Coordinates of C-alpha atoms in Angstrom, one line a residue:
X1 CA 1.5 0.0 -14.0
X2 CA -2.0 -1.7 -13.0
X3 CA -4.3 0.2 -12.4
X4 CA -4.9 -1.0 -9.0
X5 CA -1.3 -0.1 -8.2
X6 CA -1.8 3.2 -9.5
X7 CA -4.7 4.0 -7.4
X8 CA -3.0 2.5 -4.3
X9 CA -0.9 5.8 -3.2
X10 CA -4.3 8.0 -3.0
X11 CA -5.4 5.2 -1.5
X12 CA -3.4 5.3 1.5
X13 CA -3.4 8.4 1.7
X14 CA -6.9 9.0 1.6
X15 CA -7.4 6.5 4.6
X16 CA -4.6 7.8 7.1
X17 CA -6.3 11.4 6.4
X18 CA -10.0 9.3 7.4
X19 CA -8.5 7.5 10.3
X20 CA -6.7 10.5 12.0
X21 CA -10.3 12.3 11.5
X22 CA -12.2 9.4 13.1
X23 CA -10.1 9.1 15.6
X24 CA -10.7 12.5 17.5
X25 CA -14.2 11.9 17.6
X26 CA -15.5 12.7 21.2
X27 CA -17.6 9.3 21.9
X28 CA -19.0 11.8 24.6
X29 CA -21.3 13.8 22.2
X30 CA -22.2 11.3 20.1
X31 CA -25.5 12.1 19.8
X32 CA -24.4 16.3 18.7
X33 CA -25.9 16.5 15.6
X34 CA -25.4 20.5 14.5
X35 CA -29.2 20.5 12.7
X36 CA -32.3 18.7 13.2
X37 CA -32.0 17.3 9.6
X38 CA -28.3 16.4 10.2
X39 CA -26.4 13.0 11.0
X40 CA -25.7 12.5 14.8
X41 CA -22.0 12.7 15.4
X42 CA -21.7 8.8 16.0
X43 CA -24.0 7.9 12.7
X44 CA -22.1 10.1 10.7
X45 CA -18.1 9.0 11.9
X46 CA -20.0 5.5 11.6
X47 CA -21.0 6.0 8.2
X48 CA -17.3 7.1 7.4
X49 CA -15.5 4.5 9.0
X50 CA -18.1 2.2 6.8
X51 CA -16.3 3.3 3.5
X52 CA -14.1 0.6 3.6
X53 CA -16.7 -2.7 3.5
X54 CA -18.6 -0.6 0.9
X55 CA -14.9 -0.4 -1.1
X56 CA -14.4 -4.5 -0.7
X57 CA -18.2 -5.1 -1.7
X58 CA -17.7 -2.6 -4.7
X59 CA -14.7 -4.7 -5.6
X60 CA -15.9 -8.8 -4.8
X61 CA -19.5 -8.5 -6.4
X62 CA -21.0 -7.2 -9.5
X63 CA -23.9 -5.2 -7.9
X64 CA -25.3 -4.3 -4.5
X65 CA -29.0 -4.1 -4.6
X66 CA -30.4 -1.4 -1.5
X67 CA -33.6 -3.0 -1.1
X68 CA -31.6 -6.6 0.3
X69 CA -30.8 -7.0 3.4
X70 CA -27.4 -6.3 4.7
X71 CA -26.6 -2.9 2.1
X72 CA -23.6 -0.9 2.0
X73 CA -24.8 1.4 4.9
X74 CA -25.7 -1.5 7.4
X75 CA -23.3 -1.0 10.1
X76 CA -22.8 -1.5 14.1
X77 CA -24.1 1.5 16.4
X78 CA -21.3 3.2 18.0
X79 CA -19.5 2.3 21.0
X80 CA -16.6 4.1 21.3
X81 CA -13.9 5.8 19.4
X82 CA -11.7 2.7 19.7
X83 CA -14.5 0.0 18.8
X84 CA -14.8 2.7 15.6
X85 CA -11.0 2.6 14.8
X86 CA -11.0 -1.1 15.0
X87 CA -13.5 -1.6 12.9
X88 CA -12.1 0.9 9.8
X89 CA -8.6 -0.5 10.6
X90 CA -9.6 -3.6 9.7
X91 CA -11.9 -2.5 6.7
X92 CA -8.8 -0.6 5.6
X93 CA -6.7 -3.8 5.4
X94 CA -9.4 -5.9 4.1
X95 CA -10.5 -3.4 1.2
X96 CA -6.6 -2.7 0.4
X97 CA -5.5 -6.1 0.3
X98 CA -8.3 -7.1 -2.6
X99 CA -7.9 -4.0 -4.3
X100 CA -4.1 -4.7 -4.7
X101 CA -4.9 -8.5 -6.0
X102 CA -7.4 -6.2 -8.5
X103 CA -6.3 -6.7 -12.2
X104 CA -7.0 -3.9 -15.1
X105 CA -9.9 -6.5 -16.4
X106 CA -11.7 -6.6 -13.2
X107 CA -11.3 -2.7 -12.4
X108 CA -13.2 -1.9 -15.7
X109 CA -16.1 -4.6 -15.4
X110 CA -19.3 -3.1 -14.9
X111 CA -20.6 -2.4 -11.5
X112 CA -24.7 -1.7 -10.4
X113 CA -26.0 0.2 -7.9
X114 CA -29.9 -1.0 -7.6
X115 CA -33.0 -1.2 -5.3
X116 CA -34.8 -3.9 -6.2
X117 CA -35.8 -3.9 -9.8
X118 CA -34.5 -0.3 -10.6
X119 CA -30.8 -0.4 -11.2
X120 CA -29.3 3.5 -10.4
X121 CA -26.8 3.5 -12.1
X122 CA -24.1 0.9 -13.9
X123 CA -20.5 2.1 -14.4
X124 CA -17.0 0.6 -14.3
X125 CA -15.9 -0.4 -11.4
X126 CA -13.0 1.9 -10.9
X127 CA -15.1 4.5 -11.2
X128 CA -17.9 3.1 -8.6
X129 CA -14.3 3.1 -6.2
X130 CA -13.4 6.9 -7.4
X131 CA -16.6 8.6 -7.0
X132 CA -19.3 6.1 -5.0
X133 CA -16.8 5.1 -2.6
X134 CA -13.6 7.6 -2.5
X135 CA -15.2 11.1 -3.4
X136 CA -18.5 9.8 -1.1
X137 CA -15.9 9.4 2.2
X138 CA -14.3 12.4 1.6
X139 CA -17.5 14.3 1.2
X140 CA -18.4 13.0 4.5
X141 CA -14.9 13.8 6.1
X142 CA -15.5 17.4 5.6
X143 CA -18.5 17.2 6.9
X144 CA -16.9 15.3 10.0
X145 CA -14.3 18.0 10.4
X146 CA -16.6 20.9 10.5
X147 CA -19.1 19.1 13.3
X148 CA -15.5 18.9 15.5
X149 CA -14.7 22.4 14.8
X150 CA -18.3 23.3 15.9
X151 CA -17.7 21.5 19.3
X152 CA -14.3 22.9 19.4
X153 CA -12.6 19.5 19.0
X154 CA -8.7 20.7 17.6
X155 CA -9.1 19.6 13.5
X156 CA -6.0 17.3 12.9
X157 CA -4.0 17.2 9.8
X158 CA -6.1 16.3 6.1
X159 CA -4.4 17.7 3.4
X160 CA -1.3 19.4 5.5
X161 CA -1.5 21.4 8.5
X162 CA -5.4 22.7 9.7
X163 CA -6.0 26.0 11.8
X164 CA -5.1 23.6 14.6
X165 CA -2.1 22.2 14.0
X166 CA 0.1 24.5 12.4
X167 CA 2.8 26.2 14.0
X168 CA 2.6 29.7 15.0

C-alpha cells in the first residue's frame, strides 16, 4: 500500500472530526476571544478551516517561504459559519484529491519551511503533512473545542462521544 493510501483513513477521519467542530461555531461571537493574548473566535476556526490549502501547498511545491506574499496563513476574514464550511469543504476535496494522486517518491521529497533567506526547517514531505499540517490542525481543534465549551456551545463528537453528546 502507498503511502498516500495509507495515510488516507486518518485523513478522513481527521477532517469530518474538524468540519463537525467548525461547524458549531457561533458566527455571533466571533470576536470572543477567552484572553487578551488569545485568537478571536472567528481568526482561530479561520485558521483551522485554512489547514486544508496549507496541506495542498505542502503537497504541489517544494517550499513555502513566510516572508512572500500569499503564506500558508493568508486567508479570507470570516463571514459566517457557512462561508467557513464552504471554504474547508472545498480545501478538503482539493487537498484529498492531490494527496491520493501522491506517489511514495513524492511523499518522501524534501519540503522547506523558510522566511526569506532563513529556511526553518527542511524535512520529508510526509512528515511536513503529519506534524506541520495534521498534528498543527488538531492542536488548534482543541483549542477550538475548549473556546465553545467556555461559551457553552454543546462540544460535538471528536474522537467518540464528548460531555455533550453522550447518552445519559
Amino acid at each position: 500500500m502507498s503511502i498516500a493510501a495509507s495515510f488516507l483513513p486518518e485523513f478522513d477521519m481527521e477532517m469530518a472530526a474538524t468540519r463537525r467542530v467548525l461547524a458549531v461555531v457561533p458566527a455571533g461571537q466571533a470576536e470572543w476571544k477567552p484572553h487578551p493574548k488569545s485568537f478571536a473566535l472567528a481568526g482561530l476556526a479561520m485558521h483551522i478551516g485554512n489547514f486544508p490549502h496549507w496541506g495542498l501547498m505542502t503537497l504541489t511545491q517544494p517550499e513555502l517561504d513566510l516572508a512572500g506574499s500569499g503564506g500558508a496563513d493568508s486567508r479570507p476574514a470570516f463571514s459566517t459559519t457557512e462561508a467557513l464550511l464552504a471554504a474547508f469543504d472545498s480545501g478538503v476535496a482539493t487537498f484529498r484529491a492531490a494527496l491520493a494522486g501522491m506517489t511514495d517518491e513524492q511523499m518522501h521529497a524534501p519540503w522547506s519551511l523558510k522566511t526569506g533567506p532563513v529556511t526553518i526547517f527542511t524535512m520529508p514531505r510526509i512528515a511536513v503533512l503529519r506534524t506541520s499540517v495534521l498534528n498543527h490542525m488538531i492542536h488548534h481543534r482543541g483549542q477550538l473545542t475548549v473556546y465553545l465549551r467556555l461559551l457553552d456551545v454543546p462540544v460535538p463528537d471528536v474522537y467518540g462521544p464528548t460531555a455533550d453528546t453522550k447518552a445519559g
